[in-house]
Coordinates of C-alpha atoms in Angstrom, one line a residue:
X1 CA 0.0 0.0 0.0
X2 CA 3.0 2.3 -0.3
X3 CA 2.7 4.1 -3.6
X4 CA 6.4 4.9 -3.8
X5 CA 7.7 1.3 -3.5
X6 CA 4.8 0.1 -5.8
X7 CA 6.0 2.6 -8.4
X8 CA 9.6 1.3 -8.2
X9 CA 8.5 -2.2 -9.1
X10 CA 6.2 -1.0 -11.9
X11 CA 8.9 1.2 -13.4
X12 CA 11.4 -1.8 -13.4
X13 CA 8.8 -3.9 -15.1
X14 CA 8.0 -1.3 -17.7
X15 CA 11.7 -0.8 -18.4
X16 CA 12.3 -4.5 -18.8
X17 CA 14.8 -4.6 -15.9
X18 CA 14.3 -8.3 -15.3
X19 CA 17.6 -9.1 -13.6
X20 CA 17.0 -6.3 -11.0
X21 CA 13.4 -7.5 -10.5
X22 CA 14.7 -11.0 -9.8
X23 CA 17.4 -9.6 -7.4
X24 CA 14.7 -7.7 -5.5
X25 CA 11.9 -10.2 -5.5
X26 CA 13.4 -13.7 -5.5
X27 CA 15.1 -13.8 -2.1
X28 CA 14.1 -12.9 1.4
X29 CA 15.9 -11.0 4.2
X30 CA 17.8 -13.2 6.6
X31 CA 19.1 -12.6 10.1
X32 CA 22.8 -11.6 10.1
X33 CA 25.0 -10.6 13.0
X34 CA 22.7 -7.6 13.7
X35 CA 19.2 -8.8 12.7
X36 CA 17.7 -8.0 9.3
X37 CA 19.5 -5.3 7.4
X38 CA 19.3 -4.1 3.9
X39 CA 18.7 -1.1 1.6
X40 CA 15.3 0.7 1.9
X41 CA 13.2 0.3 -1.2
X42 CA 10.9 -2.1 -3.0
X43 CA 11.5 -5.9 -2.9
X44 CA 11.4 -8.8 -0.5
X45 CA 15.1 -8.6 0.3
X46 CA 14.9 -4.8 1.0
X47 CA 13.6 -3.0 4.1
X48 CA 10.2 -1.5 3.4
X49 CA 6.6 -1.4 4.8
X50 CA 5.7 -4.8 3.6
X51 CA 8.8 -6.7 4.7
X52 CA 8.6 -5.1 8.1
X53 CA 4.9 -6.1 8.4
X54 CA 5.8 -9.7 7.3
X55 CA 8.7 -9.9 9.7
X56 CA 6.5 -8.7 12.6
X57 CA 3.7 -11.2 11.7
X58 CA 6.3 -14.0 11.8
X59 CA 7.6 -12.8 15.2
X60 CA 4.0 -12.6 16.5
X61 CA 3.3 -16.2 15.4
X62 CA 6.6 -17.4 17.0
X63 CA 6.1 -15.5 20.3
X64 CA 2.5 -16.7 20.6
X65 CA 4.0 -20.3 20.4
X66 CA 6.8 -19.6 23.0
X67 CA 4.9 -17.5 25.6
X68 CA 1.5 -18.2 27.1
X69 CA 1.7 -14.8 28.8
X70 CA 2.6 -12.9 25.6
X71 CA -0.6 -10.7 25.8
X72 CA 0.0 -9.8 29.4
X73 CA 3.7 -9.0 29.1
X74 CA 3.8 -7.1 25.9
X75 CA 6.5 -6.0 23.4
X76 CA 8.9 -3.1 23.1
X77 CA 9.4 -1.0 19.9
X78 CA 12.1 1.6 19.4
X79 CA 13.5 3.4 16.3
X80 CA 16.4 5.7 15.2
X81 CA 16.2 8.7 12.8
X82 CA 16.8 7.2 9.4
X83 CA 14.6 7.8 6.4
X84 CA 14.4 7.8 2.7
X85 CA 12.1 10.1 0.7
X86 CA 12.2 8.1 -2.5
X87 CA 10.6 5.1 -0.9
X88 CA 8.5 7.0 1.7
X89 CA 10.3 4.9 4.3
X90 CA 11.5 6.1 7.7
X91 CA 12.5 4.3 10.9
X92 CA 9.5 5.9 12.8
X93 CA 7.0 4.8 10.1
X94 CA 8.4 1.2 10.1
X95 CA 8.2 1.2 13.9
X96 CA 4.6 2.3 13.8
X97 CA 3.8 -0.6 11.4
X98 CA 5.7 -3.0 13.6
X99 CA 3.5 -1.8 16.5
X100 CA 0.3 -1.9 14.4
X101 CA 0.7 -5.7 13.6
X102 CA 0.9 -6.5 17.3
X103 CA -1.7 -4.0 18.6
X104 CA -4.2 -5.4 16.0
X105 CA -3.7 -8.8 17.7
X106 CA -4.3 -7.3 21.2
X107 CA -0.6 -7.4 22.2
X108 CA 0.3 -4.5 24.6
X109 CA 3.1 -2.4 22.9
X110 CA 5.6 -0.2 24.7
X111 CA 6.2 2.3 21.8
X112 CA 8.8 5.0 22.4
X113 CA 7.3 8.4 21.6
X114 CA 10.6 9.6 20.1
X115 CA 13.9 8.2 18.8
X116 CA 16.1 6.4 21.3
X117 CA 19.6 4.8 21.4
X118 CA 19.5 1.1 20.4
X119 CA 20.6 0.0 23.9
X120 CA 17.3 1.4 25.3
X121 CA 15.3 -1.4 23.7
X122 CA 17.1 -4.3 25.3
X123 CA 17.2 -2.4 28.5
X124 CA 13.4 -1.7 28.3
X125 CA 12.7 -5.4 27.5
X126 CA 14.3 -6.4 30.8
X127 CA 13.0 -3.5 32.9
X128 CA 9.4 -4.0 31.7
X129 CA 9.6 -7.8 31.6
X130 CA 8.4 -7.8 28.0
X131 CA 8.7 -11.0 26.0
X132 CA 10.8 -9.3 23.3
X133 CA 11.5 -6.1 21.5
X134 CA 12.5 -4.6 18.1
X135 CA 14.7 -1.7 17.2
X136 CA 14.4 -0.2 13.8
X137 CA 18.0 0.9 12.9
X138 CA 20.8 0.3 10.5
X139 CA 23.3 1.6 13.1
X140 CA 26.4 3.1 11.3
X141 CA 25.6 1.7 7.8
X142 CA 25.3 4.0 4.8
X143 CA 22.2 6.3 4.6
X144 CA 20.4 4.1 2.1
X145 CA 20.1 1.2 4.6
X146 CA 17.8 0.3 7.4
X147 CA 17.3 -2.7 9.7
X148 CA 15.2 -4.6 12.1
X149 CA 17.0 -5.8 15.3
X150 CA 15.2 -8.3 17.5
X151 CA 15.8 -8.8 21.3
X152 CA 14.6 -11.8 23.3
X153 CA 13.1 -11.6 26.8
X154 CA 16.6 -11.9 28.3
X155 CA 17.5 -8.5 26.9
X156 CA 20.0 -10.0 24.4
X157 CA 19.7 -10.1 20.6
X158 CA 18.2 -13.3 19.3
X159 CA 20.6 -16.2 18.3
X160 CA 19.8 -19.5 16.7
X161 CA 17.5 -21.4 16.9
X162 CA 15.1 -18.4 17.4
X163 CA 16.2 -16.6 14.2
X164 CA 15.7 -19.7 12.0
X165 CA 12.3 -20.4 13.6
X166 CA 11.2 -16.8 13.1
X167 CA 12.2 -16.9 9.4
X168 CA 10.0 -20.1 9.0
X169 CA 7.1 -18.3 10.7
X170 CA 7.5 -15.2 8.4
X171 CA 7.3 -17.5 5.4
X172 CA 4.1 -19.0 6.7
X173 CA 2.2 -15.7 6.9
X174 CA 3.4 -13.3 4.2
X175 CA 0.0 -11.8 3.4
X176 CA -0.7 -8.8 5.6
X177 CA -3.4 -9.4 8.1
X178 CA -6.4 -7.0 8.7
X179 CA -5.1 -4.1 10.7
X180 CA -1.4 -4.7 9.9
X181 CA -1.3 -1.6 7.7
X182 CA -2.9 0.7 10.3
X183 CA 0.0 2.8 11.4
X184 CA -2.3 5.1 13.3
X185 CA -3.0 2.4 15.9
X186 CA -0.1 3.6 18.0
X187 CA -2.0 6.9 18.5
X188 CA -5.4 5.4 19.2
X189 CA -5.0 2.0 20.9
X190 CA -5.4 1.8 24.6
X191 CA -2.8 -1.1 24.5
X192 CA 0.0 1.3 23.5
X193 CA 2.1 2.8 26.3
X194 CA 5.0 5.2 26.0
X195 CA 7.9 3.9 28.1
X196 CA 10.3 6.9 27.4
X197 CA 10.3 8.7 30.7
X198 CA 10.4 5.6 32.9
X199 CA 13.2 3.9 30.8
X200 CA 15.3 7.1 30.5
X201 CA 15.1 7.8 34.2
X202 CA 15.8 4.2 35.2
X203 CA 18.7 3.9 32.7
X204 CA 20.4 7.1 34.0
X205 CA 19.9 5.9 37.6
X206 CA 21.4 2.5 36.8
X207 CA 24.3 4.2 35.1
X208 CA 25.5 5.5 38.4
X209 CA 26.4 2.0 39.5
X210 CA 29.5 2.3 37.3
X211 CA 30.4 5.8 38.4
X212 CA 33.3 5.6 40.9
X213 CA 34.7 9.2 41.1
X214 CA 31.8 11.6 41.2
X215 CA 33.6 14.2 43.2
X216 CA 36.5 14.3 40.7
X217 CA 34.0 14.6 37.8
X218 CA 32.3 17.5 39.5
X219 CA 35.6 19.4 40.0
X220 CA 37.5 18.6 36.7
X221 CA 38.6 21.3 34.3
X222 CA 38.8 18.8 31.5
X223 CA 36.5 19.6 28.6
X224 CA 34.9 17.1 26.3
X225 CA 33.5 17.4 22.8
X226 CA 30.7 15.0 21.8
X227 CA 29.4 14.3 18.3
X228 CA 26.3 12.2 17.7
X229 CA 26.9 11.8 14.0
X230 CA 23.5 13.2 12.9
X231 CA 21.8 10.4 15.0
X232 CA 20.0 9.8 18.3
X233 CA 22.9 10.4 20.8
X234 CA 22.9 14.1 21.7
X235 CA 20.2 14.3 24.4
X236 CA 21.1 11.0 26.0
X237 CA 24.8 11.6 26.3
X238 CA 24.1 15.0 27.8
X239 CA 21.9 13.3 30.5
X240 CA 24.6 10.6 31.1
X241 CA 27.3 13.2 31.7
X242 CA 24.9 14.9 34.2
X243 CA 24.3 11.6 36.0
X244 CA 28.1 11.2 36.5
X245 CA 28.3 14.8 37.9
X246 CA 30.1 16.3 34.8
X247 CA 29.4 19.5 33.0
X248 CA 27.7 18.7 29.8
X249 CA 30.1 17.9 26.9
X250 CA 30.3 20.4 24.1
X251 CA 28.2 19.2 21.1
X252 CA 29.3 19.6 17.5
X253 CA 26.5 21.9 16.3
X254 CA 26.4 20.7 12.7
X255 CA 26.0 17.0 13.8
X256 CA 23.9 17.4 16.9
X257 CA 20.5 17.1 15.4
X258 CA 19.1 14.1 13.5
X259 CA 19.7 14.1 9.7
X260 CA 18.9 11.0 7.7
X261 CA 21.3 12.2 4.9
X262 CA 24.3 12.3 7.3
X263 CA 25.2 15.4 5.3
X264 CA 28.5 16.3 6.9
X265 CA 30.2 12.9 6.7
X266 CA 31.0 10.7 3.8
X267 CA 29.9 7.7 5.8
X268 CA 28.2 7.7 9.2
X269 CA 30.7 5.2 10.8
X270 CA 33.0 6.7 13.5
X271 CA 35.2 3.6 13.1
X272 CA 36.5 5.2 9.9
X273 CA 38.7 7.4 12.1
X274 CA 40.1 10.9 11.6
X275 CA 38.5 11.6 8.2
X276 CA 34.9 11.4 9.6
X277 CA 35.8 13.1 12.9
X278 CA 37.1 16.3 11.2
X279 CA 34.4 18.6 12.6
X280 CA 34.6 17.4 16.2
X281 CA 38.4 17.6 16.2
X282 CA 38.4 21.1 14.9
X283 CA 35.8 22.2 17.5
X284 CA 37.8 20.5 20.2
X285 CA 40.9 22.5 19.2
X286 CA 38.9 25.7 19.3
X287 CA 37.4 24.9 22.7
X288 CA 40.7 23.5 24.2
X289 CA 39.0 20.2 24.8
X290 CA 41.5 17.3 24.9
X291 CA 39.1 14.4 24.5
X292 CA 36.5 13.8 21.8
X293 CA 33.8 11.1 22.2
X294 CA 31.7 10.1 19.1
X295 CA 28.6 8.0 19.2
X296 CA 27.5 6.3 16.0
X297 CA 24.0 7.2 14.7
X298 CA 22.1 4.8 16.9
X299 CA 24.5 5.4 19.9
X300 CA 25.4 1.8 20.5
X301 CA 29.1 2.3 19.6
X302 CA 31.8 4.7 20.6
X303 CA 34.9 6.2 19.0
X304 CA 37.4 8.2 21.1
X305 CA 40.1 10.7 20.1
X306 CA 42.7 12.4 22.4
X307 CA 45.0 15.3 21.6
X308 CA 48.6 14.4 22.2
X309 CA 51.3 16.8 23.5
X310 CA 52.6 17.5 19.9
X311 CA 49.1 18.7 19.0
X312 CA 48.2 15.7 16.8
X313 CA 45.1 13.6 17.5
X314 CA 45.2 9.9 18.4
X315 CA 42.0 8.1 17.4
X316 CA 41.9 4.9 19.4
X317 CA 41.0 1.6 17.8
X318 CA 38.3 -0.6 19.4
X319 CA 41.0 -2.9 20.7
X320 CA 43.0 -0.1 22.3
X321 CA 39.9 1.3 24.0
X322 CA 39.1 -2.2 25.2
X323 CA 42.5 -2.4 26.9
X324 CA 41.8 0.9 28.7
X325 CA 38.2 -0.2 29.7
X326 CA 39.4 -3.6 30.8
X327 CA 42.1 -2.0 33.1
X328 CA 39.7 0.6 34.3
X329 CA 36.7 -1.7 35.1
X330 CA 39.0 -4.2 36.9
X331 CA 40.8 -1.5 38.9
X332 CA 37.4 0.0 40.0
X333 CA 36.2 -3.4 40.9
X334 CA 39.3 -4.1 43.0
X335 CA 39.0 -0.8 44.9
X336 CA 35.3 -1.2 45.6
X337 CA 34.7 -4.9 46.1
X338 CA 33.9 -6.4 49.5
X339 CA 36.6 -8.1 51.6
X340 CA 35.3 -11.6 50.7
X341 CA 34.9 -11.0 47.0
X342 CA 36.5 -13.7 44.9
X343 CA 38.3 -12.6 41.8
X344 CA 37.6 -16.1 40.3
X345 CA 34.0 -15.2 40.1
X346 CA 34.8 -12.2 37.8
X347 CA 34.5 -12.4 34.0
X348 CA 35.3 -10.3 30.9
X349 CA 34.3 -11.3 27.4
X350 CA 35.3 -10.5 23.8
X351 CA 34.4 -11.8 20.4
X352 CA 37.0 -14.1 18.8
X353 CA 38.1 -11.5 16.2
X354 CA 38.9 -9.0 18.9
X355 CA 42.1 -8.3 20.7
X356 CA 43.3 -10.9 23.2
X357 CA 44.5 -8.2 25.6
X358 CA 41.8 -9.0 28.1
X359 CA 43.0 -12.6 28.2
X360 CA 46.5 -11.3 29.1
X361 CA 45.1 -9.1 31.9
X362 CA 42.9 -12.0 33.1
X363 CA 45.9 -14.4 33.3
X364 CA 47.9 -11.9 35.4
X365 CA 45.0 -10.7 37.6
X366 CA 43.2 -14.0 38.2
X367 CA 39.8 -13.3 36.7
X368 CA 38.1 -15.3 33.8
X369 CA 38.2 -14.4 30.2
X370 CA 35.9 -15.9 27.6
X371 CA 35.5 -15.6 23.8
X372 CA 32.4 -15.8 21.7
X373 CA 31.6 -15.8 18.0
X374 CA 31.6 -12.4 16.3
X375 CA 28.5 -10.3 16.9
X376 CA 27.2 -8.9 20.2
X377 CA 24.2 -11.2 20.2
X378 CA 26.6 -14.0 21.3
X379 CA 28.1 -11.9 24.1
X380 CA 24.7 -10.8 25.4
X381 CA 23.4 -14.4 25.6
X382 CA 26.6 -15.7 27.2
X383 CA 26.6 -12.8 29.8
X384 CA 23.0 -13.6 30.7
X385 CA 24.0 -17.3 31.3
X386 CA 26.9 -16.3 33.5
X387 CA 24.8 -13.8 35.5
X388 CA 22.2 -16.5 36.0
X389 CA 25.0 -18.7 37.5
X390 CA 26.0 -16.0 40.0
X391 CA 29.0 -14.7 38.1
X392 CA 30.1 -11.0 38.0
X393 CA 30.7 -9.6 34.5
X394 CA 32.7 -6.3 34.5
X395 CA 33.2 -5.7 30.8
X396 CA 32.7 -7.1 27.3
X397 CA 33.6 -5.8 23.8
X398 CA 34.0 -6.4 20.1
X399 CA 36.8 -4.7 18.1
X400 CA 34.4 -2.7 16.0
X401 CA 34.1 -0.1 18.8
X402 CA 31.3 -2.0 20.6
X403 CA 31.6 -1.9 24.4
X404 CA 29.5 -3.1 27.4
X405 CA 30.5 -1.6 30.7
X406 CA 28.6 -3.3 33.5
X407 CA 25.5 -5.4 32.9
X408 CA 22.5 -3.0 33.0
X409 CA 22.3 -3.5 29.2
X410 CA 23.2 -6.8 27.6
X411 CA 24.3 -5.3 24.4
X412 CA 26.9 -2.7 23.3
X413 CA 26.2 0.8 24.5
X414 CA 27.9 3.9 23.3
X415 CA 26.1 6.2 25.8
X416 CA 27.5 4.5 28.9
X417 CA 30.9 3.9 27.2
X418 CA 31.2 7.7 26.5
X419 CA 30.7 8.8 30.1
X420 CA 32.9 6.0 31.5
X421 CA 35.7 7.3 29.1
X422 CA 35.2 10.8 30.5
X423 CA 35.5 9.5 34.0
X424 CA 38.6 7.5 33.2
X425 CA 40.2 10.5 31.5
X426 CA 39.4 12.7 34.5
X427 CA 40.9 10.2 36.9
X428 CA 44.1 9.9 34.8
X429 CA 44.4 13.7 34.5
X430 CA 44.6 13.8 38.3
X431 CA 47.6 11.5 38.0
X432 CA 49.1 13.6 35.2
X433 CA 48.5 10.9 32.7
X434 CA 46.8 10.9 29.3
X435 CA 44.7 7.9 28.0
X436 CA 47.5 7.2 25.4
X437 CA 50.2 7.1 28.1
X438 CA 48.1 4.8 30.2
X439 CA 47.5 2.5 27.2
X440 CA 51.3 2.2 26.8
X441 CA 51.6 1.4 30.5
X442 CA 49.0 -1.3 30.1
X443 CA 50.8 -2.9 27.2
X444 CA 54.1 -2.8 29.1
X445 CA 52.5 -4.5 32.1
X446 CA 50.5 -7.2 30.3
X447 CA 52.4 -7.5 26.9
X448 CA 52.0 -5.5 23.7
X449 CA 48.9 -6.5 21.7
X450 CA 49.2 -4.8 18.3
X451 CA 46.4 -5.3 15.9
X452 CA 45.1 -4.2 12.6
X453 CA 41.7 -4.6 11.1
X454 CA 40.5 -3.7 7.7
X455 CA 38.4 -4.9 4.8
X456 CA 37.9 -5.3 1.1
X457 CA 34.6 -4.7 -0.7
X458 CA 33.2 -7.5 -2.8
X459 CA 29.8 -7.3 -4.3
X460 CA 29.9 -10.8 -5.9
X461 CA 28.9 -13.6 -3.4
X462 CA 30.3 -16.4 -5.7
X463 CA 33.8 -14.8 -5.6
X464 CA 33.7 -14.7 -1.8
X465 CA 32.7 -18.3 -1.6
X466 CA 35.5 -19.2 -4.0
X467 CA 38.1 -17.4 -1.9
X468 CA 37.2 -19.4 1.2
X469 CA 36.8 -22.7 -0.6
X470 CA 40.3 -22.3 -2.0
X471 CA 41.6 -21.9 1.6
X472 CA 39.8 -25.2 2.6
X473 CA 41.5 -27.0 -0.3
X474 CA 44.8 -25.1 -0.5
X475 CA 47.3 -27.9 -0.6
X476 CA 44.9 -30.5 -2.0
X477 CA 41.4 -31.6 -1.2
X478 CA 40.4 -30.6 2.4
X479 CA 43.9 -29.5 3.2
X480 CA 44.3 -26.0 4.7
X481 CA 47.5 -24.0 4.0
X482 CA 50.6 -24.8 6.2
X483 CA 52.3 -21.6 5.2
X484 CA 51.4 -18.1 4.3
X485 CA 54.3 -16.8 2.3
X486 CA 57.3 -17.3 4.6
X487 CA 55.1 -17.6 7.7
X488 CA 54.5 -21.0 9.3
X489 CA 50.9 -21.7 10.3
X490 CA 50.5 -23.7 13.6
X491 CA 46.7 -24.0 13.8
X492 CA 43.7 -23.4 11.6
X493 CA 40.1 -23.0 13.0
X494 CA 37.2 -22.9 10.5
X495 CA 34.0 -21.9 12.4
X496 CA 32.0 -22.3 9.2
X497 CA 32.7 -26.0 9.0
X498 CA 33.4 -26.6 12.7
X499 CA 37.0 -27.7 12.2
X500 CA 39.9 -26.8 14.6
X501 CA 43.3 -28.3 14.2
X502 CA 44.4 -27.3 17.8
X503 CA 41.7 -29.4 19.5
X504 CA 42.3 -33.1 20.3
X505 CA 39.1 -34.1 18.5
X506 CA 39.7 -31.5 15.7
X507 CA 36.3 -29.9 16.5
X508 CA 35.8 -26.1 17.0
X509 CA 34.8 -25.2 20.6
X510 CA 32.8 -22.2 19.3
X511 CA 29.5 -23.2 17.8
X512 CA 29.4 -23.8 14.0
X513 CA 28.2 -20.9 12.0
X514 CA 27.4 -22.2 8.5
X515 CA 25.7 -19.0 7.3
X516 CA 28.9 -17.0 7.3
X517 CA 32.5 -17.6 6.3
X518 CA 35.2 -17.4 9.0
X519 CA 38.7 -19.0 9.2
X520 CA 41.3 -18.2 11.8
X521 CA 45.1 -18.9 11.4
X522 CA 47.5 -19.1 14.4
X523 CA 51.1 -18.5 13.3
X524 CA 54.3 -19.7 14.8
X525 CA 55.5 -16.1 15.5
X526 CA 52.6 -15.4 17.9
X527 CA 50.3 -13.7 15.4
X528 CA 46.6 -14.6 15.1
X529 CA 44.7 -13.7 11.9
X530 CA 41.1 -14.1 10.9
X531 CA 39.4 -13.8 7.5
X532 CA 35.6 -13.5 7.6
X533 CA 32.6 -12.1 5.7
X534 CA 30.7 -9.2 7.3
X535 CA 27.2 -10.0 8.6
X536 CA 25.8 -6.6 7.6
X537 CA 27.8 -5.4 4.5
X538 CA 29.4 -6.7 1.3
X539 CA 32.8 -7.0 2.9
X540 CA 35.6 -9.5 3.5
X541 CA 37.2 -8.4 6.7
X542 CA 40.6 -9.3 8.0
X543 CA 41.8 -9.1 11.6
X544 CA 45.4 -9.7 12.6
X545 CA 47.1 -9.3 16.0
X546 CA 50.6 -9.8 17.4
X547 CA 50.3 -10.9 21.0
X548 CA 53.7 -10.4 22.7
X549 CA 54.8 -11.3 26.2
X550 CA 55.5 -8.4 28.7
X551 CA 59.3 -8.9 28.2
X552 CA 59.0 -8.4 24.3
X553 CA 58.8 -4.6 24.4
X554 CA 60.2 -3.7 21.0
X555 CA 57.0 -2.1 19.6
X556 CA 58.5 -1.1 16.3
X557 CA 59.7 -4.7 15.5
X558 CA 56.3 -6.1 16.4
X559 CA 54.5 -3.5 14.2
X560 CA 56.8 -4.3 11.2
X561 CA 56.3 -8.0 11.7
X562 CA 52.5 -7.6 11.8
X563 CA 52.5 -5.4 8.7
X564 CA 54.6 -8.0 6.7
X565 CA 52.3 -10.8 7.8
X566 CA 49.2 -8.9 6.7
X567 CA 50.8 -8.2 3.3
X568 CA 51.5 -11.9 2.9
X569 CA 47.9 -12.8 4.0
X570 CA 46.4 -10.4 1.4
X571 CA 48.7 -11.5 -1.4
X572 CA 48.5 -15.3 -0.8
X573 CA 45.0 -15.8 0.6
X574 CA 42.8 -12.9 -0.7
X575 CA 44.5 -12.2 -4.0
X576 CA 42.6 -8.9 -4.5
X577 CA 43.7 -8.2 -8.1
X578 CA 42.8 -11.7 -9.3
X579 CA 39.5 -11.7 -7.5
X580 CA 38.5 -8.1 -8.3
X581 CA 38.3 -7.0 -4.6
X582 CA 38.0 -3.3 -3.9
X583 CA 40.5 -2.0 -1.4
X584 CA 39.1 0.0 1.5
X585 CA 39.7 3.7 0.6
X586 CA 42.4 5.1 2.9

């Protein structure tokens, strides 16, 4: 019933664009590492009014089967600020349709009256004891995209088997039901409640549990600049700083308000570094603010930059920030824990493609460290299991600047990470130390962990499959490579097939993940490298890290060794020229 998307299909038909019609209509959206995500527009593999209605009908059907009290407990719906005029598609409109499907079936819906950070949805699901929730967002993707992120009653993103079962249910009821198109139901139904004030107040109150130096925060002369990347973050980061006793951070005026075109950045991903942080760094220099915090458009991830003594800016990688957060959260725990607290009950987690720095800290300090598959959905579910077993989780992260400080939200959260960064910088300032100096000290104490992550673009799925199949049959049928150029490979783990040469039974400890490609190589020189496909974008990503012992402190040598190994990895395993891969633009 959306004239704009209807028009798109009619025009393709009239112009004889049969291949594009097939691409749009002959496959369905599937759940990746962050739910359903695709371009907005017409077609069953795109995000639009119809595919959102169909997805919600499938979820209704599945939840009705799983929960006898579904209609008592209700469902949470949140949304970001994305939109596209050409297909008359906005996150808010898609959220209203999501709510309509459920309200028409007499399900109570907690529908936020305005845009919220993604972490507010999992937080609300737990606080309101709802059975599930949906966030309409494409996070930091390009402006053409949107997405549909599903959270289970435990407050974590859904994992298998729920995702597979929901897809089955969607396919069983693709025709919109009576009432599913009625987006005005959110304004008229008595079953709709607005959880905004309650959730925002509770969230800010819970945030104080991880605030350890309120007095310092109130007195500091340090100034902070915050950019919300044209997304949802501004109001919420302001409130979070207030909750910690800080003066509000200085907002970047051009990027403070929502803008679905993200008009001041070439891509709305703060991970891209200095090139996209230009406006915030210039403002910080003008205001003499030494630290910049940047939340991505749905405020679930955080980038941090700090001005160094020579006037240059250091933009920290996700792995470097994790080293700082890991040190900080553990130090704060140690200072504040009760006399009989057992360090063996304490946990930190990371995804398997992230830095092993937490493992090094854990080994030395005596707490536990665990790894999960890539994607915060795996971290959230595992953290919930550990909490249910009486464990204490201080911190978890993924290298793509996703951080979970504390356990109020079982997902990555850029709002809490921003204010924890500010407190850490304030504390260190009192010790005459910068974040960068502390990072070096952490590496000198626990061993240098030098990593590099990047990607190639590949818009041709058969090419991607061919690259990975070649690695599985490198030295003959079912024989993985033993060398990469001059570098000797000790172990290979292939999570796609469930193989791991380092295990006695040759089976991977991490669950098999057939839907995506991922192979990890452990080299004799202490480097670990992973090649994998992205769950949300047409990318082949590579992750490589040198893990050195504390006594190996020659940083330059380690960096050179890592660079040479990455070059060998690209040349021998990815072969970009031969495979037509597009290099990430520097």
